Short mmCIF file of C-alpha atoms in Angstrom, two decimals:
data_model
loop_
_atom_site.label_atom_id
_atom_site.label_comp_id
_atom_site.label_asym_id
_atom_site.label_seq_id
_atom_site.Cartn_x
_atom_site.Cartn_y
_atom_site.Cartn_z
CA MET I 25 2.53 -57.35 -60.82
CA ARG I 26 0.80 -58.44 -64.38
CA LEU I 27 -1.36 -56.49 -66.84
CA TYR I 28 -4.57 -57.96 -68.36
CA ASP I 29 -4.50 -56.43 -71.73
CA ASP I 30 -6.15 -56.48 -75.28
CA PRO I 31 -3.55 -55.93 -78.00
CA ILE I 32 -6.00 -53.92 -80.17
CA ALA I 33 -8.31 -51.85 -78.14
CA PRO I 34 -7.31 -48.23 -77.60
CA THR I 35 -7.47 -47.90 -73.65
CA PRO I 36 -5.24 -51.02 -73.04
CA ARG I 37 -2.72 -49.37 -75.61
CA ARG I 38 -2.74 -46.22 -73.65
CA VAL I 39 -1.35 -48.13 -70.39
CA ARG I 40 1.16 -49.86 -72.80
CA MET I 41 2.42 -46.61 -74.04
CA PHE I 42 2.54 -45.23 -70.54
CA LEU I 43 4.51 -48.27 -69.32
CA ALA I 44 6.76 -48.00 -72.35
CA GLU I 45 7.49 -44.02 -71.64
CA LYS I 46 8.57 -45.35 -68.21
CA GLY I 47 10.81 -47.90 -69.56
CA MET I 48 8.85 -50.69 -67.70
CA ASP I 49 7.86 -54.06 -69.05
CA ILE I 50 5.81 -56.23 -66.99
CA PRO I 51 4.07 -59.53 -67.65
CA LYS I 52 0.91 -59.49 -69.85
CA VAL I 53 -2.03 -61.69 -70.02
CA PRO I 54 -4.18 -61.31 -73.29
CA ILE I 55 -7.75 -60.77 -72.73
CA ILE I 56 -9.19 -60.36 -76.23
CA ILE I 57 -12.44 -58.28 -76.18
CA GLY I 58 -13.58 -59.26 -79.69
CA LYS I 59 -13.71 -63.01 -78.49
CA GLY I 60 -15.74 -61.92 -75.43
CA GLU I 61 -12.97 -63.06 -73.13
CA HIS I 62 -13.61 -60.06 -70.91
CA LYS I 63 -17.11 -61.53 -70.25
CA THR I 64 -15.99 -64.83 -68.86
CA GLU I 65 -16.67 -65.92 -65.37
CA THR I 66 -12.93 -66.15 -64.74
CA TYR I 67 -12.16 -62.62 -65.74
CA ARG I 68 -15.30 -61.29 -63.93
CA LYS I 69 -13.80 -62.63 -60.74
CA LEU I 70 -10.86 -60.61 -61.31
CA ALA I 71 -12.58 -57.43 -62.90
CA PRO I 72 -16.27 -57.53 -62.09
CA ASN I 73 -17.05 -54.60 -64.46
CA THR I 74 -15.48 -56.70 -67.24
CA ARG I 75 -13.24 -53.79 -68.18
CA VAL I 76 -9.89 -54.23 -69.89
CA PRO I 77 -7.11 -53.24 -68.89
CA ALA I 78 -6.67 -54.51 -65.24
CA LEU I 79 -3.57 -54.31 -63.30
CA GLU I 80 -3.01 -57.10 -60.55
CA LEU I 81 -0.33 -56.39 -57.92
CA ASP I 82 1.77 -58.87 -56.27
CA ASP I 83 -0.47 -58.77 -53.05
CA GLY I 84 -3.57 -59.54 -55.18
CA THR I 85 -5.00 -56.03 -55.27
CA VAL I 86 -6.69 -55.31 -58.71
CA ILE I 87 -6.66 -51.86 -60.22
CA LEU I 88 -9.25 -51.07 -62.86
CA GLU I 89 -9.60 -48.20 -65.18
CA SER I 90 -6.71 -47.28 -67.33
CA VAL I 91 -5.85 -43.75 -65.72
CA ALA I 92 -5.97 -45.21 -62.26
CA ILE I 93 -3.57 -47.89 -63.26
CA CYS I 94 -1.17 -45.02 -64.88
CA ARG I 95 -1.41 -43.16 -61.62
CA TYR I 96 -0.22 -46.12 -59.73
CA ILE I 97 2.74 -46.62 -62.14
CA GLU I 98 3.51 -42.89 -61.98
CA GLY I 99 3.70 -43.35 -58.18
CA ILE I 100 6.25 -46.29 -58.24
CA GLN I 101 8.21 -44.79 -61.22
CA PRO I 102 8.08 -41.05 -61.25
CA GLU I 103 10.50 -40.51 -64.03
CA PRO I 104 9.77 -39.26 -66.70
CA PRO I 105 6.92 -37.60 -65.37
CA LEU I 106 3.71 -37.96 -67.25
CA MET I 107 1.10 -36.56 -64.98
CA GLY I 108 3.00 -33.34 -63.90
CA THR I 109 5.33 -32.45 -61.07
CA THR I 110 3.87 -29.19 -59.54
CA PRO I 111 0.46 -28.74 -58.31
CA LYS I 112 -0.19 -26.33 -61.30
CA GLU I 113 1.33 -28.77 -63.88
CA GLN I 114 -0.63 -31.76 -62.37
CA ALA I 115 -4.01 -29.82 -62.43
CA LEU I 116 -3.57 -28.76 -66.08
CA ILE I 117 -2.60 -32.24 -67.27
CA GLU I 118 -5.56 -33.65 -65.49
CA MET I 119 -7.84 -30.90 -66.96
CA TRP I 120 -6.58 -31.79 -70.43
CA GLN I 121 -6.78 -35.54 -69.88
CA ARG I 122 -10.42 -35.44 -68.75
CA ARG I 123 -11.50 -33.23 -71.62
CA ILE I 124 -9.84 -35.54 -74.13
CA GLU I 125 -11.71 -38.40 -72.46
CA PHE I 126 -15.21 -36.75 -72.21
CA GLU I 127 -15.11 -34.57 -75.34
CA LEU I 128 -13.13 -36.65 -77.96
CA LEU I 129 -12.85 -40.40 -76.65
CA LEU I 130 -16.51 -40.73 -75.53
CA PRO I 131 -18.29 -39.45 -78.60
CA MET I 132 -15.79 -41.37 -80.86
CA ALA I 133 -16.05 -44.54 -78.86
CA SER I 134 -20.00 -44.16 -79.08
CA VAL I 135 -20.02 -44.08 -82.92
CA PHE I 136 -17.70 -47.14 -83.01
CA ARG I 137 -19.88 -49.06 -80.50
CA HIS I 138 -23.15 -48.22 -82.01
CA SER I 139 -22.27 -48.59 -85.70
CA HIS I 140 -19.43 -51.08 -86.41
CA PRO I 141 -20.60 -54.51 -87.34
CA LYS I 142 -18.08 -56.36 -85.13
CA MET I 143 -19.70 -54.52 -82.09
CA ALA I 144 -23.03 -55.96 -82.72
CA ALA I 145 -22.37 -59.02 -80.80
CA LEU I 146 -21.21 -56.84 -77.80
CA GLU I 147 -23.63 -53.97 -77.71
CA HIS I 148 -27.09 -53.24 -77.99
CA GLN I 149 -26.39 -50.95 -81.04
CA VAL I 150 -28.54 -47.77 -81.61
CA PRO I 151 -27.54 -46.32 -84.89
CA GLU I 152 -29.26 -42.96 -84.34
CA PHE I 153 -27.01 -42.46 -81.36
CA ALA I 154 -23.98 -43.15 -83.44
CA ALA I 155 -25.22 -40.50 -86.16
CA ALA I 156 -25.81 -37.99 -83.48
CA GLN I 157 -22.21 -38.40 -81.80
CA LYS I 158 -20.31 -38.39 -85.17
CA PRO I 159 -20.55 -34.64 -85.81
CA ILE I 160 -19.68 -33.88 -82.03
CA ALA I 161 -16.51 -36.03 -82.53
CA GLU I 162 -15.60 -34.19 -85.86
CA GLN I 163 -16.33 -30.72 -84.01
CA ARG I 164 -13.82 -31.79 -81.16
CA LEU I 165 -11.16 -32.66 -83.75
CA ALA I 166 -11.35 -29.35 -85.33
CA LEU I 167 -11.13 -27.70 -81.79
CA LEU I 168 -8.08 -30.03 -80.94
CA ASP I 169 -6.47 -28.57 -84.15
CA GLU I 170 -7.02 -25.14 -82.70
CA ASP I 171 -5.64 -26.30 -79.41
CA LEU I 172 -2.43 -27.68 -81.00
CA ALA I 173 -1.77 -24.35 -82.84
CA ARG I 174 -1.02 -23.04 -79.47
CA HIS I 175 1.22 -25.45 -77.88
CA GLU I 176 3.29 -28.51 -79.01
CA PHE I 177 1.55 -31.13 -77.04
CA ILE I 178 -2.09 -31.35 -75.64
CA ALA I 179 -1.36 -29.98 -72.32
CA GLY I 180 1.49 -27.55 -73.04
CA ASP I 181 5.06 -28.06 -74.05
CA ARG I 182 5.67 -31.33 -72.34
CA PHE I 183 4.32 -34.84 -73.41
CA SER I 184 1.97 -36.30 -70.81
CA ILE I 185 -0.62 -38.89 -70.35
CA ALA I 186 -3.25 -36.45 -71.99
CA ASP I 187 -1.21 -36.92 -75.40
CA ILE I 188 -1.28 -40.75 -74.91
CA THR I 189 -5.06 -40.71 -74.46
CA ALA I 190 -5.52 -38.43 -77.35
CA PHE I 191 -3.18 -40.27 -79.62
CA THR I 192 -4.67 -43.75 -79.03
CA THR I 193 -8.13 -42.43 -79.45
CA VAL I 194 -7.29 -40.66 -82.76
CA GLU I 195 -5.18 -43.72 -84.06
CA PHE I 196 -7.76 -46.32 -83.29
CA PHE I 197 -11.19 -44.44 -84.12
CA CYS I 198 -10.06 -42.53 -87.23
CA LYS I 199 -8.84 -45.73 -88.63
CA TYR I 200 -11.54 -48.11 -87.63
CA GLY I 201 -14.35 -46.15 -86.03
CA GLY I 202 -16.03 -44.35 -88.88
CA ILE I 203 -14.56 -40.94 -88.43
CA PRO I 204 -11.80 -40.34 -90.85
CA LEU I 205 -9.57 -37.40 -89.79
CA PRO I 206 -10.83 -34.50 -91.59
CA GLU I 207 -8.80 -32.72 -94.26
CA GLY I 208 -7.17 -29.40 -93.13
CA LEU I 209 -6.36 -30.48 -89.53
CA ASP I 210 -2.66 -29.69 -89.99
CA ASN I 211 -1.85 -29.28 -86.36
CA VAL I 212 -3.40 -32.54 -85.55
CA ARG I 213 -1.34 -34.34 -88.08
CA ARG I 214 1.73 -32.75 -87.03
CA TRP I 215 1.17 -33.76 -83.41
CA ARG I 216 0.06 -37.30 -84.40
CA ASP I 217 3.26 -37.92 -86.75
CA GLN I 218 5.33 -36.49 -83.90
CA VAL I 219 3.82 -38.81 -81.15
CA ALA I 220 3.71 -41.76 -83.65
CA ALA I 221 7.59 -41.37 -83.97
CA ARG I 222 8.11 -41.92 -80.22
CA PRO I 223 9.26 -45.58 -79.39
CA SER I 224 6.14 -45.90 -76.97
CA ALA I 225 3.79 -45.72 -79.84
CA GLN I 226 5.00 -49.05 -81.12
CA ALA I 227 4.17 -50.71 -77.53
#
């Protein structure tokens, strides 16, 4: 089993964090998105959608999409549980995971992809789209602060994949994506610092 991985991009990082939380270390093959290595013919044969990360199993099966990869890892290494143990807990974590992806990650990524100079070679940039997505991302950060006033972690009182997705999103796009973390979001900062202190955050 090996993971095709970019060391900088936030989506591959969440798989690395997930693996680290599980205490797993598997061989990694670097695919540098900034150099266009995900667009090469060799990688396309492995991942036709050119997405990174990709998990190649020993039997040659390739799993794409970071959450699908994490679900496989959760299946072969259930402890500690990061996707829930009861039907209710699993549903709530899935709900929060999807909300973070669609409501926070997507607009933040859109701002980055359509405004950052380094993305110009990889994207057909539409600056107007970036400008429209920025206030949406900022509004969702404010809502996240309200959410985290009610519970310690994203999906409740237990660390989960939803925290990994939110953390890697905030860490990358608030630093490099043109959406600095607004002042006054004390709950987000408390949560971010708490997650950053976990050993998996260094993975």
